[in-house]
Amino acid sequence: MIRTIGVTTLLLLGLLSASAASAAGQVSEQRFHSEQLGRDYPYTLYLPEGYAVSNQAYPVVYLLHGSFGSESDWAQKGRLRRTADRLIRLGVIPPAIIVMPGSQSWWIDGHNEPARSAFIQELVPHIEENWHVVPEREWRGVAGLSAGGFGAVNLALSYPGLFGAAAAFSPASYHPLPPDNSSAWRHPAFVRDGEFDTALWERTNYTAHLDGYLSQELVVPLYLTAGDRDRLNAVHHARLLKSALEPHQLGQVHMDVLPGGHTWRVWRASLPRGLDFMFRHLQGPVPIETEDARVEDPEPTSPAVSG
């Protein structure tokens, strides 16, 4: 595991390194055809410096956007590359691949598209087939903001065998229903025949996944943030989520209340904290086992990591 440092130290070091080299990671727009969606599945991809020549397989974090957002939000509004480059340079997190997928839903199989099925059945396998990532739980994390936080929490609770850590920033995991000013009430994912589908909300919110998650032994360490002036009262709802999980995973749910509202200011401040937390539980890069190495090794070996 890579050694971590506190966020306060990170911020101080960031100020001291303001004149350091510019961002070295690469951000690109990618897509592949999705049978589930019946269209191309877009995603923005962050690759760490040296990816092409490292001969290593990397951890991967899936970073989800919010309601009515897009795959470009984290790169353009969230300053993802700057943050990831700085954290890697300072040794807070190891070199990692970050996937920022696009969805027209709330990361559920909603009335407008099967976003959850496409994510699990197509996006994750696509990433593991086409990029050098370690296809194991301990190298895979999921995070997101607002509706993406809703999605990250639901995915972590539903697939604890898939994700080794998670983070949710101002998560839209409202219980029992979204507040009146939430965009969920008008989002095509939840609206059918002009009406909000309350039953669908109840089936897809984290509360529907709790019993199954709490009945098994695997835990997904979870980091939460919310702004102290959040217009959607995200602090209250995040605390409800934290209290529901804490008895099952004592010391593995952490929450910070940050100054601000339901805004990018809070989410940009949340990102380094969330990545720092997740990589206290996720593993770093490993060498890619080559064909030559397997032939020369006389002992039985596990399957090679491939990308």
CSV table of C-alpha atoms in Angstrom, one decimal:
chain,number,residue,atom,x,y,z
A,1,MET,CA,0.0,0.0,0.0
A,2,ILE,CA,1.2,3.5,-0.8
A,3,ARG,CA,1.9,5.7,2.2
A,4,THR,CA,-0.7,8.5,2.6
A,5,ILE,CA,-0.6,11.9,4.1
A,6,GLY,CA,-3.2,14.1,5.6
A,7,VAL,CA,-5.3,16.5,3.4
A,8,THR,CA,-4.0,19.5,5.4
A,9,THR,CA,-0.4,18.5,4.6
A,10,LEU,CA,-1.4,17.9,1.0
A,11,LEU,CA,-2.8,21.4,0.7
A,12,LEU,CA,0.3,23.0,2.2
A,13,LEU,CA,2.5,21.0,-0.1
A,14,GLY,CA,0.3,22.0,-3.0
A,15,LEU,CA,0.9,25.6,-2.3
A,16,LEU,CA,4.7,25.0,-2.0
A,17,SER,CA,4.7,23.2,-5.2
A,18,ALA,CA,2.8,25.8,-7.2
A,19,SER,CA,5.8,26.3,-9.4
A,20,ALA,CA,6.3,22.6,-10.0
A,21,ALA,CA,6.0,20.9,-13.4
A,22,SER,CA,2.6,21.2,-15.1
A,23,ALA,CA,0.2,18.4,-15.3
A,24,ALA,CA,1.6,15.3,-16.9
A,25,GLY,CA,-1.3,12.9,-17.1
A,26,GLN,CA,-3.3,12.6,-20.3
A,27,VAL,CA,-7.1,13.2,-20.6
A,28,SER,CA,-8.9,12.0,-23.7
A,29,GLU,CA,-12.5,11.4,-24.9
A,30,GLN,CA,-13.4,7.8,-25.6
A,31,ARG,CA,-16.4,5.8,-26.7
A,32,PHE,CA,-17.6,2.3,-27.6
A,33,HIS,CA,-20.8,0.9,-28.9
A,34,SER,CA,-23.2,-0.2,-26.2
A,35,GLU,CA,-25.8,-2.9,-27.0
A,36,GLN,CA,-27.6,-2.0,-23.8
A,37,LEU,CA,-28.0,1.6,-24.7
A,38,GLY,CA,-28.4,1.2,-28.4
A,39,ARG,CA,-25.8,3.9,-29.0
A,40,ASP,CA,-22.2,4.8,-28.3
A,41,TYR,CA,-21.2,4.9,-24.6
A,42,PRO,CA,-19.0,7.9,-24.0
A,43,TYR,CA,-16.4,8.3,-21.3
A,44,THR,CA,-13.5,10.6,-20.5
A,45,LEU,CA,-10.3,8.9,-19.6
A,46,TYR,CA,-7.4,10.0,-17.4
A,47,LEU,CA,-4.1,8.1,-17.9
A,48,PRO,CA,-1.2,8.8,-15.5
A,49,GLU,CA,2.2,9.9,-16.7
A,50,GLY,CA,4.2,7.1,-18.3
A,51,TYR,CA,1.2,4.9,-18.9
A,52,ALA,CA,2.3,3.9,-22.4
A,53,VAL,CA,5.8,2.7,-21.4
A,54,SER,CA,5.4,1.6,-17.8
A,55,ASN,CA,4.5,-2.1,-18.5
A,56,GLN,CA,2.3,-1.8,-15.4
A,57,ALA,CA,-1.4,-2.5,-14.7
A,58,TYR,CA,-3.1,0.2,-12.7
A,59,PRO,CA,-5.9,0.7,-10.2
A,60,VAL,CA,-9.0,2.3,-11.7
A,61,VAL,CA,-11.5,4.7,-10.2
A,62,TYR,CA,-14.9,5.2,-11.9
A,63,LEU,CA,-15.9,8.9,-11.3
A,64,LEU,CA,-19.6,9.7,-11.9
A,65,HIS,CA,-21.1,13.0,-12.8
A,66,GLY,CA,-24.3,14.5,-11.5
A,67,SER,CA,-27.9,15.0,-12.7
A,68,PHE,CA,-28.1,16.3,-16.3
A,69,GLY,CA,-24.3,16.2,-16.4
A,70,SER,CA,-21.9,14.6,-18.9
A,71,GLU,CA,-18.7,12.7,-19.2
A,72,SER,CA,-16.7,15.9,-19.5
A,73,ASP,CA,-17.8,17.5,-16.2
A,74,TRP,CA,-15.1,16.2,-14.0
A,75,ALA,CA,-12.4,17.1,-16.4
A,76,GLN,CA,-13.6,20.5,-17.3
A,77,LYS,CA,-15.4,21.7,-14.1
A,78,GLY,CA,-13.8,19.5,-11.6
A,79,ARG,CA,-10.1,20.0,-12.6
A,80,LEU,CA,-9.6,16.3,-12.5
A,81,ARG,CA,-6.3,16.2,-14.3
A,82,ARG,CA,-4.7,18.9,-12.1
A,83,THR,CA,-5.8,17.2,-8.9
A,84,ALA,CA,-4.8,13.7,-9.9
A,85,ASP,CA,-1.4,14.8,-11.2
A,86,ARG,CA,-0.7,16.7,-7.9
A,87,LEU,CA,-1.8,13.8,-5.7
A,88,ILE,CA,0.3,11.3,-7.7
A,89,ARG,CA,3.3,13.7,-7.7
A,90,LEU,CA,3.1,14.1,-3.9
A,91,GLY,CA,2.7,10.4,-3.3
A,92,VAL,CA,-0.8,10.8,-1.8
A,93,ILE,CA,-2.2,8.2,-4.3
A,94,PRO,CA,-0.4,5.9,-6.6
A,95,PRO,CA,-0.5,6.3,-10.4
A,96,ALA,CA,-4.1,5.3,-11.4
A,97,ILE,CA,-6.5,5.3,-14.2
A,98,ILE,CA,-9.7,7.4,-13.8
A,99,VAL,CA,-12.7,6.7,-15.9
A,100,MET,CA,-15.4,9.4,-16.1
A,101,PRO,CA,-18.4,7.8,-17.9
A,102,GLY,CA,-21.4,9.7,-19.3
A,103,SER,CA,-25.0,8.8,-18.5
A,104,GLN,CA,-28.4,10.2,-19.4
A,105,SER,CA,-29.8,8.5,-16.3
A,106,TRP,CA,-29.2,8.6,-12.5
A,107,TRP,CA,-26.9,5.6,-12.9
A,108,ILE,CA,-30.0,3.3,-12.6
A,109,ASP,CA,-32.0,1.3,-15.0
A,110,GLY,CA,-34.5,4.1,-15.4
A,111,HIS,CA,-37.3,5.0,-17.7
A,112,ASN,CA,-35.0,6.5,-20.2
A,113,GLU,CA,-32.1,4.1,-20.4
A,114,PRO,CA,-30.6,1.0,-18.6
A,115,ALA,CA,-27.6,3.0,-17.2
A,116,ARG,CA,-26.8,0.6,-14.4
A,117,SER,CA,-26.8,-2.5,-16.6
A,118,ALA,CA,-24.7,-0.8,-19.2
A,119,PHE,CA,-22.2,0.3,-16.5
A,120,ILE,CA,-21.8,-3.1,-15.0
A,121,GLN,CA,-22.2,-5.4,-18.0
A,122,GLU,CA,-20.4,-3.2,-20.6
A,123,LEU,CA,-18.4,-0.3,-19.3
A,124,VAL,CA,-16.4,-2.2,-16.7
A,125,PRO,CA,-15.5,-5.1,-19.0
A,126,HIS,CA,-14.7,-2.7,-21.8
A,127,ILE,CA,-12.2,-0.8,-19.6
A,128,GLU,CA,-10.6,-4.0,-18.4
A,129,GLU,CA,-10.3,-5.4,-21.9
A,130,ASN,CA,-8.9,-2.2,-23.5
A,131,TRP,CA,-6.8,-0.5,-20.8
A,132,HIS,CA,-4.1,-1.7,-18.4
A,133,VAL,CA,-6.1,-2.0,-15.2
A,134,VAL,CA,-6.0,-4.8,-12.6
A,135,PRO,CA,-9.4,-6.5,-12.9
A,136,GLU,CA,-9.7,-7.2,-9.2
A,137,ARG,CA,-11.8,-5.7,-6.4
A,138,GLU,CA,-8.7,-4.3,-4.5
A,139,TRP,CA,-7.8,-2.2,-7.5
A,140,ARG,CA,-11.2,-0.9,-8.3
A,141,GLY,CA,-13.1,2.1,-6.8
A,142,VAL,CA,-16.2,4.1,-7.5
A,143,ALA,CA,-17.0,7.7,-6.7
A,144,GLY,CA,-19.4,10.5,-7.8
A,145,LEU,CA,-21.1,13.8,-7.0
A,146,SER,CA,-24.7,14.4,-6.2
A,147,ALA,CA,-26.7,12.0,-8.5
A,148,GLY,CA,-23.3,10.4,-9.2
A,149,GLY,CA,-22.8,10.0,-5.5
A,150,PHE,CA,-26.2,8.3,-5.4
A,151,GLY,CA,-24.9,6.0,-8.1
A,152,ALA,CA,-21.6,5.3,-6.4
A,153,VAL,CA,-23.3,4.4,-3.1
A,154,ASN,CA,-25.8,2.1,-4.8
A,155,LEU,CA,-23.1,0.4,-6.9
A,156,ALA,CA,-20.9,-0.1,-3.8
A,157,LEU,CA,-23.7,-1.6,-1.7
A,158,SER,CA,-25.0,-3.8,-4.6
A,159,TYR,CA,-21.7,-5.0,-5.8
A,160,PRO,CA,-19.3,-5.2,-2.7
A,161,GLY,CA,-17.4,-7.9,-4.5
A,162,LEU,CA,-16.6,-5.5,-7.3
A,163,PHE,CA,-15.4,-2.4,-5.5
A,164,GLY,CA,-12.8,-2.0,-2.9
A,165,ALA,CA,-13.6,1.5,-1.9
A,166,ALA,CA,-16.1,4.3,-2.6
A,167,ALA,CA,-16.7,8.0,-2.2
A,168,ALA,CA,-19.8,10.1,-2.5
A,169,PHE,CA,-19.8,13.9,-2.6
A,170,SER,CA,-23.1,15.6,-1.7
A,171,PRO,CA,-24.8,12.3,-2.5
A,172,ALA,CA,-28.3,12.6,-3.7
A,173,SER,CA,-29.2,9.5,-1.6
A,174,TYR,CA,-32.3,11.2,-0.2
A,175,HIS,CA,-34.6,9.2,2.2
A,176,PRO,CA,-37.4,8.6,2.0
A,177,LEU,CA,-37.9,10.8,-1.1
A,178,PRO,CA,-36.0,13.6,-2.8
A,179,PRO,CA,-36.5,17.2,-1.5
A,180,ASP,CA,-38.9,19.3,-3.6
A,181,ASN,CA,-36.1,21.2,-5.2
A,182,SER,CA,-34.2,18.1,-6.4
A,183,SER,CA,-33.9,17.6,-10.2
A,184,ALA,CA,-34.9,13.9,-9.6
A,185,TRP,CA,-38.6,15.0,-9.8
A,186,ARG,CA,-38.2,16.0,-13.4
A,187,HIS,CA,-35.4,13.7,-14.6
A,188,PRO,CA,-36.4,11.3,-17.4
A,189,ALA,CA,-34.9,8.5,-15.4
A,190,PHE,CA,-37.7,8.7,-12.9
A,191,VAL,CA,-40.5,10.3,-14.8
A,192,ARG,CA,-43.1,8.1,-16.5
A,193,ASP,CA,-46.2,9.5,-18.2
A,194,GLY,CA,-45.4,12.9,-16.8
A,195,GLU,CA,-45.3,11.7,-13.2
A,196,PHE,CA,-42.5,10.9,-10.8
A,197,ASP,CA,-42.2,7.2,-10.2
A,198,THR,CA,-42.0,6.9,-6.4
A,199,ALA,CA,-41.8,3.1,-6.5
A,200,LEU,CA,-38.8,3.3,-8.8
A,201,TRP,CA,-37.0,5.7,-6.5
A,202,GLU,CA,-37.7,3.4,-3.5
A,203,ARG,CA,-36.4,0.4,-5.5
A,204,THR,CA,-33.2,2.1,-6.6
A,205,ASN,CA,-32.2,4.2,-3.6
A,206,TYR,CA,-29.6,2.8,-1.2
A,207,THR,CA,-32.2,1.8,1.4
A,208,ALA,CA,-33.3,-0.9,-1.0
A,209,HIS,CA,-29.8,-2.4,-1.0
A,210,LEU,CA,-29.0,-2.2,2.7
A,211,ASP,CA,-30.4,-5.5,3.8
A,212,GLY,CA,-28.5,-7.5,1.2
A,213,TYR,CA,-25.3,-5.5,1.9
A,214,LEU,CA,-25.5,-5.8,5.7
A,215,SER,CA,-26.2,-9.5,5.5
A,216,GLN,CA,-22.8,-10.4,3.9
A,217,GLU,CA,-19.3,-10.0,5.3
A,218,LEU,CA,-17.6,-7.8,2.6
A,219,VAL,CA,-17.5,-4.1,3.4
A,220,VAL,CA,-16.7,-1.2,1.1
A,221,PRO,CA,-15.0,1.6,2.9
A,222,LEU,CA,-16.9,4.8,2.1
A,223,TYR,CA,-16.0,8.5,2.2
A,224,LEU,CA,-18.7,11.1,2.3
A,225,THR,CA,-18.8,14.9,2.0
A,226,ALA,CA,-21.5,17.6,2.0
A,227,GLY,CA,-21.5,21.4,2.1
A,228,ASP,CA,-22.8,23.1,5.2
A,229,ARG,CA,-25.0,25.3,3.1
A,230,ASP,CA,-26.3,22.7,0.7
A,231,ARG,CA,-29.7,23.7,-0.6
A,232,LEU,CA,-30.7,20.0,-0.7
A,233,ASN,CA,-29.8,19.3,2.9
A,234,ALA,CA,-27.2,16.8,1.8
A,235,VAL,CA,-25.5,16.9,5.2
A,236,HIS,CA,-28.6,15.4,6.8
A,237,HIS,CA,-29.0,12.7,4.2
A,238,ALA,CA,-25.3,11.8,4.2
A,239,ARG,CA,-25.5,11.4,8.0
A,240,LEU,CA,-28.5,9.1,7.7
A,241,LEU,CA,-26.4,7.0,5.3
A,242,LYS,CA,-23.4,7.0,7.6
A,243,SER,CA,-25.5,5.9,10.6
A,244,ALA,CA,-27.0,3.0,8.6
A,245,LEU,CA,-23.6,1.7,7.7
A,246,GLU,CA,-21.4,2.4,10.7
A,247,PRO,CA,-22.5,-0.6,12.8
A,248,HIS,CA,-21.5,-2.9,10.0
A,249,GLN,CA,-18.2,-1.3,9.2
A,250,LEU,CA,-17.0,0.6,12.3
A,251,GLY,CA,-14.3,3.1,11.4
A,252,GLN,CA,-14.7,2.6,7.7
A,253,VAL,CA,-17.2,5.3,6.9
A,254,HIS,CA,-15.8,8.8,7.1
A,255,MET,CA,-17.7,12.1,6.6
A,256,ASP,CA,-16.5,15.6,6.2
A,257,VAL,CA,-18.7,18.7,6.2
A,258,LEU,CA,-17.2,21.4,4.0
A,259,PRO,CA,-17.9,25.1,3.7
A,260,GLY,CA,-20.2,25.7,0.7
A,261,GLY,CA,-23.4,24.6,-1.0
A,262,HIS,CA,-24.3,22.1,-3.7
A,263,THR,CA,-21.6,23.4,-6.0
A,264,TRP,CA,-18.4,22.6,-7.8
A,265,ARG,CA,-16.5,24.5,-5.1
A,266,VAL,CA,-17.4,21.7,-2.7
A,267,TRP,CA,-16.9,18.9,-5.2
A,268,ARG,CA,-13.5,20.2,-6.2
A,269,ALA,CA,-12.5,20.3,-2.6
A,270,SER,CA,-14.0,16.8,-2.0
A,271,LEU,CA,-12.1,15.1,-4.8
A,272,PRO,CA,-8.6,15.0,-3.3
A,273,ARG,CA,-10.0,14.0,0.1
A,274,GLY,CA,-12.0,11.2,-1.6
A,275,LEU,CA,-9.1,9.9,-3.6
A,276,ASP,CA,-6.8,10.0,-0.6
A,277,PHE,CA,-9.4,8.0,1.4
A,278,MET,CA,-10.0,5.4,-1.3
A,279,PHE,CA,-6.4,4.7,-1.9
A,280,ARG,CA,-5.9,3.9,1.8
A,281,HIS,CA,-7.9,0.8,0.9
A,282,LEU,CA,-7.0,0.2,-2.8
A,283,GLN,CA,-3.8,-1.2,-4.2
A,284,GLY,CA,-1.2,0.4,-6.5
A,285,PRO,CA,0.1,-0.6,-9.9
A,286,VAL,CA,1.6,-4.0,-10.5
A,287,PRO,CA,3.9,-5.2,-13.3
A,288,ILE,CA,2.2,-6.8,-16.2
A,289,GLU,CA,3.2,-10.4,-16.5
A,290,THR,CA,4.6,-11.1,-19.9
A,291,GLU,CA,4.5,-14.3,-22.0
A,292,ASP,CA,8.2,-14.8,-21.6
A,293,ALA,CA,8.0,-14.6,-17.8
A,294,ARG,CA,5.3,-17.2,-17.7
A,295,VAL,CA,7.3,-19.6,-19.9
A,296,GLU,CA,10.4,-19.2,-17.8
A,297,ASP,CA,8.6,-19.6,-14.4
A,298,PRO,CA,8.6,-23.3,-13.5
A,299,GLU,CA,6.0,-22.9,-10.7
A,300,PRO,CA,2.2,-22.6,-11.3
A,301,THR,CA,1.2,-19.0,-11.6
A,302,SER,CA,-2.1,-17.2,-11.4
A,303,PRO,CA,-3.6,-15.8,-14.6
A,304,ALA,CA,-1.8,-12.7,-15.9
A,305,VAL,CA,-3.2,-9.3,-15.5
A,306,SER,CA,-4.2,-7.9,-18.8
A,307,GLY,CA,-5.6,-4.7,-20.1
